[in-house]
Short mmCIF file of C-alpha atoms in Angstrom, two decimals:
data_model
loop_
_atom_site.label_atom_id
_atom_site.label_comp_id
_atom_site.label_asym_id
_atom_site.label_seq_id
_atom_site.Cartn_x
_atom_site.Cartn_y
_atom_site.Cartn_z
CA MET A 130 31.57 -21.44 0.77
CA ILE A 131 28.65 -23.82 1.32
CA CYS A 132 27.40 -24.23 4.86
CA PRO A 133 24.74 -26.89 5.51
CA ALA A 134 22.48 -25.76 8.32
CA SER A 135 22.11 -29.25 9.71
CA THR A 136 23.13 -32.82 8.99
CA SER A 137 20.47 -34.42 11.15
CA ASP A 138 18.31 -35.47 8.19
CA ARG A 139 20.77 -38.00 6.76
CA PRO A 140 18.63 -41.14 6.23
CA ARG A 141 17.50 -39.82 2.85
CA ALA A 142 21.11 -39.71 1.63
CA THR A 143 21.15 -43.52 1.41
CA THR A 144 18.13 -43.56 -0.90
CA PRO A 145 18.96 -43.78 -4.64
CA LEU A 146 18.76 -40.43 -6.40
CA ALA A 147 16.19 -41.70 -8.88
CA ALA A 148 13.86 -42.68 -6.05
CA LEU A 149 14.29 -39.28 -4.38
CA LEU A 150 13.48 -37.46 -7.61
CA ALA A 151 10.44 -39.69 -8.18
CA GLU A 152 9.23 -38.95 -4.64
CA LEU A 153 9.72 -35.21 -5.18
CA THR A 154 7.85 -35.33 -8.50
CA GLN A 155 4.95 -37.17 -6.87
CA ALA A 156 4.79 -34.66 -4.01
CA ARG A 157 4.79 -31.72 -6.41
CA ALA A 158 2.03 -33.30 -8.46
CA ALA A 159 -0.05 -33.72 -5.29
CA ARG A 160 0.57 -30.09 -4.37
CA GLY A 161 -0.47 -28.88 -7.82
CA PRO A 162 1.17 -26.56 -10.35
CA ALA A 163 0.87 -23.52 -8.08
CA LEU A 164 1.18 -22.89 -4.34
CA PRO A 165 -1.85 -20.91 -3.09
CA PHE A 166 -1.56 -18.39 -0.27
CA GLY A 167 -4.82 -19.67 1.20
CA ILE A 168 -6.26 -16.14 1.11
CA ASP A 169 -8.98 -15.53 -1.49
CA ALA A 170 -8.11 -11.85 -1.68
CA ILE A 171 -4.72 -12.90 -3.08
CA ASP A 172 -5.32 -16.23 -4.82
CA GLN A 173 -8.32 -15.02 -6.82
CA ARG A 174 -6.25 -12.12 -8.17
CA LEU A 175 -3.29 -14.26 -9.21
CA ALA A 176 -3.30 -15.58 -12.77
CA ASP A 177 -2.26 -19.05 -11.54
CA ARG A 178 -4.39 -18.91 -8.36
CA GLY A 179 -1.11 -19.09 -6.45
CA LEU A 180 2.64 -18.97 -7.03
CA ASP A 181 3.79 -21.00 -10.01
CA GLY A 182 6.01 -23.79 -8.66
CA ALA A 183 8.21 -23.77 -11.78
CA ALA A 184 8.86 -20.06 -12.20
CA LEU A 185 10.87 -17.06 -11.05
CA HIS A 186 9.31 -14.69 -8.51
CA GLU A 187 10.97 -11.44 -7.41
CA ILE A 188 10.72 -9.77 -4.02
CA ALA A 189 11.97 -6.39 -2.81
CA ALA A 190 11.63 -4.30 0.33
CA ALA A 191 9.46 -1.19 0.10
CA SER A 192 12.40 0.88 1.37
CA ALA A 193 16.03 0.46 2.37
CA SER A 194 15.11 0.47 6.08
CA LEU A 195 16.02 -2.51 8.25
CA SER A 196 12.38 -3.10 9.16
CA ASP A 197 11.23 -3.34 5.53
CA ASP A 198 14.26 -5.49 4.69
CA ALA A 199 13.34 -7.88 7.50
CA ALA A 200 9.71 -7.99 6.34
CA ALA A 201 10.70 -8.83 2.75
CA THR A 202 13.15 -11.48 3.96
CA LEU A 203 10.49 -13.14 6.12
CA PHE A 204 7.95 -12.92 3.29
CA ALA A 205 10.35 -14.90 1.07
CA ALA A 206 11.19 -17.32 3.89
CA GLY A 207 7.50 -17.93 4.60
CA ILE A 208 6.86 -18.85 0.97
CA ALA A 209 9.90 -21.15 0.99
CA ALA A 210 8.69 -22.79 4.22
CA ARG A 211 5.37 -23.62 2.60
CA PHE A 212 7.05 -25.00 -0.53
CA ALA A 213 9.19 -27.18 1.78
CA ALA A 214 6.39 -28.15 4.17
CA GLN A 215 6.68 -31.88 3.51
CA ALA A 216 9.26 -33.97 5.34
CA GLY A 217 12.64 -34.27 3.63
CA PHE A 218 12.28 -31.18 1.45
CA THR A 219 15.18 -28.71 1.41
CA VAL A 220 15.48 -25.00 0.62
CA PHE A 221 18.65 -23.64 -0.99
CA TRP A 222 19.49 -20.04 0.04
CA ALA A 223 22.30 -18.24 -1.82
CA LEU A 224 23.62 -14.81 -0.79
CA THR A 225 26.78 -12.68 -0.69
CA LYS A 226 26.52 -11.61 2.95
CA PHE A 227 25.26 -13.95 5.63
CA ASP A 228 23.12 -11.66 7.78
CA LEU A 229 20.12 -13.92 8.35
CA TYR A 230 18.65 -14.44 11.83
CA ALA A 231 17.98 -18.17 12.16
CA PRO A 232 15.53 -17.94 15.13
CA GLY A 233 13.43 -15.47 13.14
CA LEU A 234 13.30 -17.84 10.18
CA GLU A 235 12.35 -20.72 12.45
CA GLN A 236 9.47 -18.73 13.92
CA ILE A 237 7.83 -18.56 10.49
CA GLY A 238 8.30 -22.27 9.78
CA LEU A 239 11.71 -22.48 8.08
CA ARG A 240 13.64 -24.70 10.46
CA PRO A 241 17.47 -24.91 10.30
CA GLU A 242 17.52 -28.52 9.12
CA ARG A 243 15.43 -27.52 6.10
CA VAL A 244 17.92 -24.96 4.72
CA LEU A 245 21.19 -25.30 2.83
CA TYR A 246 23.06 -21.98 2.68
CA ALA A 247 25.60 -20.96 0.04
CA GLN A 248 27.66 -17.77 0.22
CA GLY A 249 29.13 -16.27 -2.95
CA THR A 250 31.67 -13.49 -3.39
CA SER A 251 29.53 -11.54 -5.89
CA ASP A 252 26.04 -11.30 -7.34
CA SER A 253 27.19 -13.13 -10.46
CA ALA A 254 28.47 -16.03 -8.30
CA VAL A 255 25.15 -16.16 -6.41
CA LEU A 256 23.19 -16.19 -9.68
CA ALA A 257 25.38 -18.98 -11.08
CA MET A 258 24.92 -21.11 -7.93
CA THR A 259 21.20 -20.43 -8.02
CA GLU A 260 20.86 -21.55 -11.63
CA ASP A 261 22.78 -24.77 -10.94
CA ALA A 262 20.69 -25.49 -7.84
CA VAL A 263 17.41 -24.91 -9.67
CA ARG A 264 18.32 -27.10 -12.65
CA ASP A 265 19.20 -29.94 -10.26
CA GLY A 266 15.48 -30.41 -9.69
CA SER A 267 15.75 -31.96 -6.23
CA LEU A 268 15.05 -28.87 -4.11
CA ALA A 269 11.73 -27.61 -2.80
CA CYS A 270 12.61 -23.95 -3.42
CA VAL A 271 15.63 -21.75 -4.13
CA ILE A 272 16.14 -18.25 -2.71
CA ALA A 273 18.81 -15.90 -4.07
CA GLU A 274 19.72 -12.48 -2.65
CA VAL A 275 21.35 -10.02 -5.05
CA LYS A 276 21.64 -6.28 -5.61
CA SER A 277 21.95 -6.56 -9.37
CA ALA A 278 20.44 -8.92 -11.93
CA ASP A 279 19.78 -7.81 -15.51
CA GLN A 280 17.04 -9.12 -17.78
CA THR A 281 19.35 -11.75 -19.27
CA ALA A 282 20.06 -13.15 -15.78
CA THR A 283 16.36 -13.26 -14.90
CA ARG A 284 15.54 -14.92 -18.21
CA ARG A 285 18.10 -17.63 -17.45
CA LEU A 286 16.59 -18.15 -13.99
CA GLN A 287 13.09 -18.34 -15.41
CA LEU A 288 14.18 -20.97 -17.95
CA ALA A 289 16.06 -22.90 -15.24
CA ALA A 290 12.98 -22.85 -12.98
CA SER A 291 10.84 -24.17 -15.82
CA ASP A 292 13.34 -26.91 -16.68
CA GLY A 293 13.99 -27.93 -13.07
CA LYS A 294 10.33 -27.61 -12.00
CA THR A 295 11.59 -25.63 -9.01
CA PRO A 296 10.42 -22.20 -7.79
CA VAL A 297 12.99 -19.40 -7.53
CA LEU A 298 12.56 -16.44 -5.16
CA LEU A 299 14.93 -13.66 -6.20
CA TYR A 300 15.26 -11.16 -3.37
CA ARG A 301 16.53 -7.89 -4.84
CA ARG A 302 18.36 -5.89 -2.17
CA HIS A 303 18.45 -2.07 -2.37
CA ARG A 304 21.48 -0.63 -4.18
CA VAL A 305 20.34 3.02 -4.02
CA ARG A 306 18.22 4.22 -1.10
CA ASP A 307 15.65 6.13 -3.17
CA ARG A 308 15.34 3.70 -6.10
CA CYS A 309 13.10 0.63 -6.05
CA PRO A 310 15.00 -2.55 -6.98
CA LEU A 311 12.02 -3.59 -9.11
CA SER A 312 12.27 -0.58 -11.44
CA GLY A 313 14.29 -2.47 -14.09
CA LEU A 314 13.16 -5.03 -16.65
CA SER A 315 12.75 -8.65 -15.61
CA SER A 316 11.46 -12.00 -16.88
CA ALA A 317 9.95 -12.89 -13.49
CA MET A 318 6.45 -14.33 -13.35
CA THR A 319 5.52 -12.13 -10.37
CA ARG A 320 7.20 -9.16 -8.64
CA TRP A 321 6.38 -8.31 -5.01
CA ARG A 322 7.17 -5.26 -2.85
CA ILE A 323 6.92 -5.74 0.92
CA GLY A 324 6.95 -3.14 3.69
CA CYS A 325 5.94 -2.71 7.33
CA VAL A 326 2.77 -0.91 8.37
CA PRO A 327 1.54 -0.08 11.90
CA SER A 328 0.18 -3.01 13.89
CA ALA A 329 -3.38 -3.05 15.12
CA ARG A 330 -3.90 -1.47 18.53
CA LEU A 331 -4.25 -3.97 21.36
CA PRO A 332 -6.86 -3.70 24.13
CA HIS A 333 -3.99 -3.82 26.62
CA PRO A 334 -0.39 -2.51 26.63
CA GLY A 335 1.92 -4.54 24.42
CA VAL A 336 3.28 -5.06 20.94
CA GLY A 337 0.73 -6.06 18.31
CA HIS A 338 1.21 -8.73 15.67
CA ALA A 339 3.42 -7.56 12.81
CA ARG A 340 1.57 -6.29 9.76
CA TRP A 341 2.89 -5.82 6.22
CA SER A 342 1.99 -3.98 3.08
CA VAL A 343 2.05 -6.68 0.38
CA GLU A 344 2.06 -5.22 -3.13
CA LEU A 345 2.10 -7.28 -6.30
CA VAL A 346 3.85 -4.81 -8.61
CA ARG A 347 3.54 -6.92 -11.75
CA GLN A 348 2.40 -10.36 -12.84
CA ARG A 349 2.10 -12.09 -16.18
CA ASN A 350 -1.47 -12.34 -17.45
CA GLY A 351 -2.83 -10.48 -14.46
CA ASN A 352 -3.23 -7.13 -12.76
CA PRO A 353 -1.25 -5.62 -9.87
CA PHE A 354 -2.80 -5.15 -6.44
CA SER A 355 -1.92 -4.18 -2.89
CA LEU A 356 -3.11 -5.47 0.49
CA GLU A 357 -2.33 -5.06 4.17
CA LEU A 358 -1.80 -8.47 5.77
CA ASP A 359 -0.73 -9.93 9.10
CA ALA A 360 2.83 -11.27 8.96
CA CYS A 361 3.63 -14.97 8.57
CA ASP A 362 2.65 -17.39 11.32
CA ASP A 363 4.72 -20.41 12.41
CA GLN A 364 3.88 -22.21 9.16
CA GLY A 365 4.72 -19.34 6.82
CA ARG A 366 1.10 -18.38 6.23
CA LEU A 367 -0.12 -14.81 5.86
CA ALA A 368 -3.55 -13.72 7.07
CA LEU A 369 -6.04 -10.93 6.61
CA PRO A 370 -6.07 -8.56 9.58
CA ALA A 371 -8.76 -9.52 12.07
CA ALA A 372 -10.60 -6.22 11.65
CA ALA A 373 -10.91 -6.80 7.91
CA SER A 374 -12.16 -10.34 8.49
CA HIS A 375 -14.75 -9.09 10.95
CA ARG A 376 -15.95 -6.41 8.52
CA ALA A 377 -16.29 -9.03 5.79
CA SER A 378 -18.31 -11.29 8.11
CA ALA A 379 -20.54 -8.42 9.14
CA ALA A 380 -21.12 -7.43 5.52
CA ALA A 381 -21.99 -11.02 4.60
CA GLY A 382 -24.40 -11.23 7.53
CA ALA A 383 -26.10 -7.97 6.57
CA ALA A 384 -26.44 -9.14 2.97
CA SER A 385 -28.05 -12.43 4.05
CA GLN A 386 -30.52 -10.61 6.29
CA ALA A 387 -31.42 -8.23 3.49
CA ALA A 388 -32.05 -11.18 1.20
#
């Protein structure tokens, strides 16, 4: 069952397909081969200085808890929102159980009119829809949620992403509570594990800004790393915690004075 989130952006439907594809190609070329996070602590450690826009990237929650699941979902949605930042770009989101919270997605920049949802009856159906959507080449980003995908399936998605010049975010849901979904083999370019960590204390009573543990478990041609970051803002962007930024500024100031 395919459920378009909105039909308000219909003027583009009258434009010839060739013109749409040409426009998308031009926009991708302007964006560059990789989408940077805009945080040096991440981009300088990534082999491509960002997320390859024609590759498979895997994401999993640090645990089976609802809070970590929500953090991983929003991490994926924030990336998709940045891939689809330009007007007219659409994200395709395939899953077996529709349990997404649309207002939460909108708060990190993924508005309803930017998403086309597809619900499959099984992981294999979701993977098949994902591969077809990626090879189409007209989407800004494709997200697929599955509990099981073997190395053959991930290899097919990686090849499809390369052929369609479209990024794929494969969100691996927990099958077994005590086993990381990223423990198996995969052809993904990067593999990320996302979890919640305590927010910074506020100077007054209240709830602090959400903070995540962002761990790059594996990447091709690069090393793994782990950081604590503030959750996505309304444009899908992560940020270094303010305390860390202040420490870095202080250290830079001390170094300049010493020089």
